XYZ file of C-alpha atoms in Angstrom:
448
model
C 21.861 -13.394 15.778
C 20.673 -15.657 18.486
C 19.914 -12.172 20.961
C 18.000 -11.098 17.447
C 15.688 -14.334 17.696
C 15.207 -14.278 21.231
C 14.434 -10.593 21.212
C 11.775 -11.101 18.146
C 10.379 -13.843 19.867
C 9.064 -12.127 22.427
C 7.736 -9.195 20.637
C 5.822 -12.014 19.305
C 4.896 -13.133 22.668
C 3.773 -10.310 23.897
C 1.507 -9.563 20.477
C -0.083 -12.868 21.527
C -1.744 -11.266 24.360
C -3.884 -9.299 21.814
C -5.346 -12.834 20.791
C -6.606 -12.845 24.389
C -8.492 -9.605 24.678
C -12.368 -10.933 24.366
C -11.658 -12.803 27.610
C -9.970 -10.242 29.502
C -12.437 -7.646 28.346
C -12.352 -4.298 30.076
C -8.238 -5.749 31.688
C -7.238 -6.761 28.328
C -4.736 -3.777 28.785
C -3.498 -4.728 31.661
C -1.263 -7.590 30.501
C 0.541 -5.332 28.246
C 1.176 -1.983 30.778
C 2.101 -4.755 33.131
C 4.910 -5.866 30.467
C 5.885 -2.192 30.185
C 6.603 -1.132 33.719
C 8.658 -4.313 34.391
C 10.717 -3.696 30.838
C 11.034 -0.297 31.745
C 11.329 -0.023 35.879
C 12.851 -3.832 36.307
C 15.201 -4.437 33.270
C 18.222 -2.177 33.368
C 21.278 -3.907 32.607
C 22.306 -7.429 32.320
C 22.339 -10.341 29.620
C 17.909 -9.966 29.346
C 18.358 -6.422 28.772
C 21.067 -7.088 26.254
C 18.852 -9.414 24.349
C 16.128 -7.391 24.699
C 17.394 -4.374 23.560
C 16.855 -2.537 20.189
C 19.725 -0.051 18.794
C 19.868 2.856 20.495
C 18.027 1.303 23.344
C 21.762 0.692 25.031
C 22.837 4.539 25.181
C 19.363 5.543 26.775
C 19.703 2.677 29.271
C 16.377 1.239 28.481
C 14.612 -1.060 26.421
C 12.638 1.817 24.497
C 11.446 -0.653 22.102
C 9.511 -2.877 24.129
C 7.914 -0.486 26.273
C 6.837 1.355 23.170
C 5.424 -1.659 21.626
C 4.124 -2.497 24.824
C 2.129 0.546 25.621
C 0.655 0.853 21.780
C -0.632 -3.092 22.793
C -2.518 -1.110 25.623
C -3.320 1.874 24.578
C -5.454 -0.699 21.535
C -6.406 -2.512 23.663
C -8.050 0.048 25.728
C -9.980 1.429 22.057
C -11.253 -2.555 21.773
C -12.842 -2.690 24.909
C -13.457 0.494 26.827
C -16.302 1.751 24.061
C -18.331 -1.665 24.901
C -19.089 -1.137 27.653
C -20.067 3.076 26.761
C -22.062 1.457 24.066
C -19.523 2.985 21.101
C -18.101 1.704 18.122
C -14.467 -0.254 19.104
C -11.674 -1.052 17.331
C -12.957 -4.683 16.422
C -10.981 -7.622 18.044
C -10.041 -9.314 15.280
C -8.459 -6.515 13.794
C -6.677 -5.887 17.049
C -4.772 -9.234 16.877
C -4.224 -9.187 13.426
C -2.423 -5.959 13.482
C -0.102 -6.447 16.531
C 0.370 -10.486 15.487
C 0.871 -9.066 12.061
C 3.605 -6.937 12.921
C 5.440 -9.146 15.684
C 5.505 -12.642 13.799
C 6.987 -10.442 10.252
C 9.289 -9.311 12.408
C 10.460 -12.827 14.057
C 9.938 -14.098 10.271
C 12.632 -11.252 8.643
C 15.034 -12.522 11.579
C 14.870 -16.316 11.114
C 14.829 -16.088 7.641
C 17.993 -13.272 7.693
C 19.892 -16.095 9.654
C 20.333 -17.719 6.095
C 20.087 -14.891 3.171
C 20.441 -11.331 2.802
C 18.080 -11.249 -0.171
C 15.563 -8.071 0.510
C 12.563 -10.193 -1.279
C 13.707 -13.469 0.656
C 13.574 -11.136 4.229
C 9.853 -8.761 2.750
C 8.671 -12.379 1.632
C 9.404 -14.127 5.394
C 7.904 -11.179 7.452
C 4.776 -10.977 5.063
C 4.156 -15.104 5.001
C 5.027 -14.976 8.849
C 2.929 -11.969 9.334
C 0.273 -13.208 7.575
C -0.024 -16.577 9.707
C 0.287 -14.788 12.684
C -2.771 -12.674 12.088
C -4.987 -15.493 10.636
C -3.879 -17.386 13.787
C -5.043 -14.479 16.212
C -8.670 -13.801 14.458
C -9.523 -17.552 14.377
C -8.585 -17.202 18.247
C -10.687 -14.397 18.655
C -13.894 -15.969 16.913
C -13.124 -18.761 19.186
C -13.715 -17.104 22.317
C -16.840 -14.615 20.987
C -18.439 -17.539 19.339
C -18.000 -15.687 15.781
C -18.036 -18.253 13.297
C -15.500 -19.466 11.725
C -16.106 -21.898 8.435
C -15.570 -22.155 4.905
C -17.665 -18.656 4.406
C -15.453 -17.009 7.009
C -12.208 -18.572 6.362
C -11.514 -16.600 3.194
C -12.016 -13.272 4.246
C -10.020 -13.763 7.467
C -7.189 -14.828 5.000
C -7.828 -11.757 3.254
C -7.521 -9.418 6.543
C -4.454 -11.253 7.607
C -2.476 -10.818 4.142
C -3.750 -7.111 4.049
C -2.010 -6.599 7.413
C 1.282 -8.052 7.061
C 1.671 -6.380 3.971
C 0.701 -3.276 5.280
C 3.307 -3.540 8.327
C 5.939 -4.559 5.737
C 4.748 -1.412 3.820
C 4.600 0.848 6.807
C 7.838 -0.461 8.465
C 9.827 0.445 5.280
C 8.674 3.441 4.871
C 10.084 4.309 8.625
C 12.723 3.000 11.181
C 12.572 -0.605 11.602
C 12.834 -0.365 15.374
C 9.545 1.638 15.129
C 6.914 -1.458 15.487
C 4.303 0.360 17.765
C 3.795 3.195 15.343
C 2.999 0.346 12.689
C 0.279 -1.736 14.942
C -1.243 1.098 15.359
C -1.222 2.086 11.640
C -1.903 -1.197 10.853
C -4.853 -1.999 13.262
C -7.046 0.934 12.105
C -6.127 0.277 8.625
C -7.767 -3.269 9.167
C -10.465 -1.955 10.779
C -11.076 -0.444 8.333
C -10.968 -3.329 5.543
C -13.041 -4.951 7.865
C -15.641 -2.369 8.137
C -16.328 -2.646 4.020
C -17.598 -6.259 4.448
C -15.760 -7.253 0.927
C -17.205 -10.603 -0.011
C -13.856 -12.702 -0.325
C -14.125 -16.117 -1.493
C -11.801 -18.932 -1.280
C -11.050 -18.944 -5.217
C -10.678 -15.648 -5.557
C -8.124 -14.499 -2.085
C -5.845 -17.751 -3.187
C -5.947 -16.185 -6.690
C -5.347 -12.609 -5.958
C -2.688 -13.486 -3.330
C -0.598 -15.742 -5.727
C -1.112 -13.365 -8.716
C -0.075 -10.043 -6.748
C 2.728 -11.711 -4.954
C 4.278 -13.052 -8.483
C 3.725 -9.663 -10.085
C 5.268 -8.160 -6.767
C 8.503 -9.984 -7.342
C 8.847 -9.991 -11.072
C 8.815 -5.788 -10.379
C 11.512 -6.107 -7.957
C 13.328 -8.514 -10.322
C 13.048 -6.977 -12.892
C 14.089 -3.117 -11.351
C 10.713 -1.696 -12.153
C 9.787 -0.630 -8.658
C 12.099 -0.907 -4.846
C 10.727 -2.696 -2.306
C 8.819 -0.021 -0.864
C 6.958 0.528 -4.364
C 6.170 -3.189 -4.761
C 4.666 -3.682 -1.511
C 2.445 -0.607 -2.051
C 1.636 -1.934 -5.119
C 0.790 -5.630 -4.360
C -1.549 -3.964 -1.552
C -2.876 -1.717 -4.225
C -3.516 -4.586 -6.414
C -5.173 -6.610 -3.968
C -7.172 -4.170 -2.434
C -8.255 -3.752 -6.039
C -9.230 -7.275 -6.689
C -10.687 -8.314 -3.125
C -13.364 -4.807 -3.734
C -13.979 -4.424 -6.963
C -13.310 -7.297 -8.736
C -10.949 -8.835 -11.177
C -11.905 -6.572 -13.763
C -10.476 -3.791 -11.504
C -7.567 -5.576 -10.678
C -6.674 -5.948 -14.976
C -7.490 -2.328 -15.060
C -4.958 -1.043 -12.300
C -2.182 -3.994 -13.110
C -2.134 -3.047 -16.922
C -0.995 0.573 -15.654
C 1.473 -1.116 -13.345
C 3.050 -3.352 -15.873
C 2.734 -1.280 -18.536
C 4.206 1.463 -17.142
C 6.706 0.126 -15.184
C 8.480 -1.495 -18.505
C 8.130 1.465 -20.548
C 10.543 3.031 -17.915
C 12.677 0.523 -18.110
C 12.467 1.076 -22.137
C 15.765 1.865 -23.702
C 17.033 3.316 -20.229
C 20.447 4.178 -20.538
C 19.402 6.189 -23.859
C 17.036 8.080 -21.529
C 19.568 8.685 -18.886
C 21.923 10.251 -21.182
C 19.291 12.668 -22.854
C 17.964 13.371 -18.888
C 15.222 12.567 -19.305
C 14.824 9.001 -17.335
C 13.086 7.750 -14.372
C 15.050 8.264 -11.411
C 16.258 5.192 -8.905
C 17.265 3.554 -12.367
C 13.842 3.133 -12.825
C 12.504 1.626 -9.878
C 9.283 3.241 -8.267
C 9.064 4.129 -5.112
C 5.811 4.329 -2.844
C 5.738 8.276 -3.381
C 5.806 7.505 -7.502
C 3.235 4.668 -7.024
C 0.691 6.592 -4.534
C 0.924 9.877 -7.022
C -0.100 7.814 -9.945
C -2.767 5.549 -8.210
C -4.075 6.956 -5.133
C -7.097 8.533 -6.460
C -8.009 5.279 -8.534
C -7.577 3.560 -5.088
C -9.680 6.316 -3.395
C -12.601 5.245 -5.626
C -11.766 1.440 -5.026
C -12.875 1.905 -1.709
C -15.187 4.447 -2.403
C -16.939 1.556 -4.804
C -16.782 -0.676 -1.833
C -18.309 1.544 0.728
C -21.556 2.943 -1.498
C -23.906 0.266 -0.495
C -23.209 1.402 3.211
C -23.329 4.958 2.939
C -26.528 4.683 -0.060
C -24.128 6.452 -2.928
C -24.100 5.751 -6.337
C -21.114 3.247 -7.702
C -21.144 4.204 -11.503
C -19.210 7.740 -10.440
C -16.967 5.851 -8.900
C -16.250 3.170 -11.422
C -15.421 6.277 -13.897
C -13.416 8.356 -10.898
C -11.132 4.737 -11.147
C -11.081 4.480 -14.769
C -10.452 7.976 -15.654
C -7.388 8.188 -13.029
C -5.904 5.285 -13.970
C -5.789 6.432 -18.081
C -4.446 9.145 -17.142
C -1.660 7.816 -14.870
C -1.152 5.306 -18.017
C -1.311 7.908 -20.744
C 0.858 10.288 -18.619
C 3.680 7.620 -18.263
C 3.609 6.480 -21.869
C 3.602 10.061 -22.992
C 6.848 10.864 -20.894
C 8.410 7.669 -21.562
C 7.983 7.213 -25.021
C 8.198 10.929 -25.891
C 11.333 11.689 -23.716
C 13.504 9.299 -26.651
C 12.931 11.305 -29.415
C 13.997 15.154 -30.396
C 12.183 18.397 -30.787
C 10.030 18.740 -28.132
C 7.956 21.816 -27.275
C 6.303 23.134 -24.153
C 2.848 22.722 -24.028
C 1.816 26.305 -23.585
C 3.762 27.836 -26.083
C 4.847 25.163 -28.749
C 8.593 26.543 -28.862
C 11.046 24.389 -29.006
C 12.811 23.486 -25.414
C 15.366 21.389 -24.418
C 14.660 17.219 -23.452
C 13.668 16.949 -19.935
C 11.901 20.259 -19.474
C 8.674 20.319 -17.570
C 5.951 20.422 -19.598
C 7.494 19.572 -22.917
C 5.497 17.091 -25.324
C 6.210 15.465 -28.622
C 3.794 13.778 -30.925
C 5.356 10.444 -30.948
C 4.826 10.760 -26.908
C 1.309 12.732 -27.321
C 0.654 9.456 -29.355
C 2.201 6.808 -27.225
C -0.151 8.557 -24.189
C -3.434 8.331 -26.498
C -2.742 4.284 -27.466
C -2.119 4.193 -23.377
C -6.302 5.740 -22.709
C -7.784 3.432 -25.224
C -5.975 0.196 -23.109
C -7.469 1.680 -20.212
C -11.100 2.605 -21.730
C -11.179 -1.091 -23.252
C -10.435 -2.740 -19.971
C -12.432 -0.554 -18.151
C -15.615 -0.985 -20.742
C -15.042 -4.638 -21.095
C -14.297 -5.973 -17.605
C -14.914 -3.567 -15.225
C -15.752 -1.408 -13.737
C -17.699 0.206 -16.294
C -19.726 -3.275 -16.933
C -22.335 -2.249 -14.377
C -26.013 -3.152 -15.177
C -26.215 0.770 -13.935
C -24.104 1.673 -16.887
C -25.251 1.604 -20.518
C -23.497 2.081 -23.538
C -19.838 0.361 -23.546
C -18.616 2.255 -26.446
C -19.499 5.444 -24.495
C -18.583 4.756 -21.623
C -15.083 3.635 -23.272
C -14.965 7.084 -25.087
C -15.263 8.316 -21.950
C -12.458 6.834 -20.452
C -10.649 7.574 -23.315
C -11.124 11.230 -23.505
C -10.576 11.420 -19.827
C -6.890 9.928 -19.639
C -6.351 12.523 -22.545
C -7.340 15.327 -20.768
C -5.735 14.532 -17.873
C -2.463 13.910 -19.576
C -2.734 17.146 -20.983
C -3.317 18.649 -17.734
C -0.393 16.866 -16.551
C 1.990 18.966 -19.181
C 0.444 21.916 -18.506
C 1.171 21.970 -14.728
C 4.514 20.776 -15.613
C 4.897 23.798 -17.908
C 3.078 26.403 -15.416
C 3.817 25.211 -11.377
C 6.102 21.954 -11.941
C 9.585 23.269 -9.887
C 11.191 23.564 -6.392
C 8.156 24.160 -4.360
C 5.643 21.967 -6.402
C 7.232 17.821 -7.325
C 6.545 15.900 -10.066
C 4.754 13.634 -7.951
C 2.520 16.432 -6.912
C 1.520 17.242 -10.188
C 1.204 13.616 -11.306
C -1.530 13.306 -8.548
C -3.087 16.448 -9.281
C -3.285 15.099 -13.130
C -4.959 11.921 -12.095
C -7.714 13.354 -10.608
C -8.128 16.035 -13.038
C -8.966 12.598 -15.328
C -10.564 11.123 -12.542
C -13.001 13.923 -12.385
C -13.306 14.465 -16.432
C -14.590 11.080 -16.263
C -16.968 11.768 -14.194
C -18.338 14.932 -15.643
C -18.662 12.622 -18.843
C -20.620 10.251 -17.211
C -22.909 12.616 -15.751
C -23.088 14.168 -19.318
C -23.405 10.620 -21.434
């Protein structure tokens, strides 16, 4: 354990020469290829390369790892500076440190904290609070030296950048090996860039808010078996995402869909397991399950964020969000709800199948999936992000949402029914439903 903390630590060191690239400019590479050649050319054998070494590192005879991490320092470092001077676009310093730091300090923070529990939240929990330091750390560094300010106004959305990396590099690194860390800096720094390119207005009230609230829901669906850790992290990044650019009427929206539909698979469980007809993982959703039910809404939270900069219209998008997301809830309800009770019939013909098959519907679900919409189009019309001076017409624009989650729920059995098999996953046809609502909603809009 005491080779693990050693080795972490200086990962971490080495990330901390990202929190020196404005003063090394054009050389800011250099510190990290230097730290590569002598890891891979000068450390061979011996106790340093013992510590240093990552598994499978020993049967290849070198440290793999850190030259990998290493060179992906470089190679971002090289995209942060290089374009100045060509007069391009770079990969913004602060979002350079916060990625690497990010990913080094959750690292060092899973290790020290693994010293004392084996709890997965306790370990996701250290590397995301570590991570998160780490990266606010490196930005304020950053601003130091380029005489970026950095005050009350700034404060809050460096917070916001910091959080949104480490969770992404908890996200990332559990969705491949753990050894992997330069493929997730990398991931990571362009993924900040690219929060950082929507200029979200974060204030203090609302990033301590949104960070305490998605954390808590976070763990309460690990706790409770609703989603694995991979699911909750993609959802408390989902979440947050959703309340730092849209707004907390967003954030309701999206989190009723999550809670919602996370306890209605959890409803009466072992009844569905028996029939066949339950969630699989006992339940728990992974990042593939979460993504197919929410990446389109979460395509149009950006979206909403980046039409001031590229001069597009936000009311499509509000109704792209809306319409997805009553569909994704309608969808669930429909299958959960449905799947406990007998006599269901496929969609396309109305004969009677067998529980379970694709594309089979009952009323009670077909009316479990329609109570599911209206949530959604109430939400949506009350709170966001339908209440847009742009928009007129709550009712309407509620009906909307309404008859788009239907729709798309619909379209849902009926792929099921038609294409749902080997070749084409239920996930596939999940996300294929959402935006079929997503885009119903739209078309309503344009109508209404």
């Amino acid at each position: 354990m005491i080779r693990r903390v050693r080795r972490e630590s200086v990962f971490a060191a080495v990330a901390a020469l990202a929190a020196l690239a404005p003063t090394l400019g054009d050389a800011a590479a250099v510190p990290f290829f230097a730290v590569a050649g002598a890891a891979f050319f000068g450390v061979r054998d011996g106790e340093l390369f013992e510590t240093l070494a990552l598994p499978g590192d020993r049967e290849e005879e070198r440290l793999y790892g850190l030259v990998s991490f290493a060179l992906a320092g470089g190679g971002l470092a090289l995209f942060a500076s290089l374009p100045r001077a060509f007069g391009r676009v770079p990969l913004p310093y602060e979002a350079f440190a916060a990625a690497t730091l990010a990913v080094a300090a959750g690292r060092l923070g899973r290790t020290l904290l693994s010293r004392e529990t084996s709890d997965e939240f306790t370990l996701v929990a250290g590397y995301v609070a570590a991570g998160t330091a780490a990266a606010l750390a490196g930005q304020v560094a950053v601003r130091l030296q380029t005489g970026a300010p950095v005050d009350g106004a700034t404060v809050p959305l460096l917070t916001f950048l910091a959080a949104a990396a480490a969770l992404t590099a908890a996200l990332v690194r559990s969705l491949v090996f753990s050894r992997d860390a330069h493929i997730t800096s990398v991931l990571v720094a362009f993924a900040t860039w690219g929060f950082l390119a929507l200029e979200p207005t974060v204030g203090a009230p609302l990033i301590a808010v949104g960070l305490a609230v998605t954390g808590a829901l976070g763990y309460v669906s690990f706790a409770i078996g609703t989603a694995s850790v991979a699911g909750m992290l993609t959802g408390v990044v989902s979440a947050l995402l959703a309340v730092v650019l849209g707004g907390v009427g967003w954030f309701l929206t999206l989190m009723s869909f999550y809670a919602i539909g996370g306890l209605a698979s959890k409803y009466r469980f072992d009844e569905k397991a028996e029939r066949g007809v339950a969630q699989e993982n006992e339940g728990a959703r992974g990042t593939g399950n979460v993504l197919a039910n929410s990446a389109v809404a979460l395509a149009a939270v950006v979206g909403y964020a980046a039409a001031p900069h590229l001069a597009l219209p936000a009311a499509p998008l509000g109704f792209l969000f809306a319409g997805a997301t009553a569909t994704a809830m309608a969808d669930t309800l429909s299958s959960e709800i449905g799947g406990l009770f007998d006599g269901p019939r496929l969609v396309t013909t109305l004969r009677r199948v067998e529980p379970g098959t694709d594309g089979a519907i009952t009323w009670q679900g077909e009316l479990a999936g329609l109570v599911g919409a209206l949530l959604v189009g109430a939400l949506a019309a009350v709170g966001a992000p339908l209440f847009d001076p742009v928009v007129s017409g709550g009712v309407a624009a509620a009906g909307a949402v309404v008859a788009a989650g239907v729709a798309g729920m619909t379209v849902d059995s009926l792929l099921g029914a038609l294409i749902e098999g080997d070749r084409v996953g239920n996930q596939a046809v999940n996300f294929l439903a959402t935006l079929a609502g997503g885009a119903v909603a739209v078309a309503l809009w344009a109508v209404v």
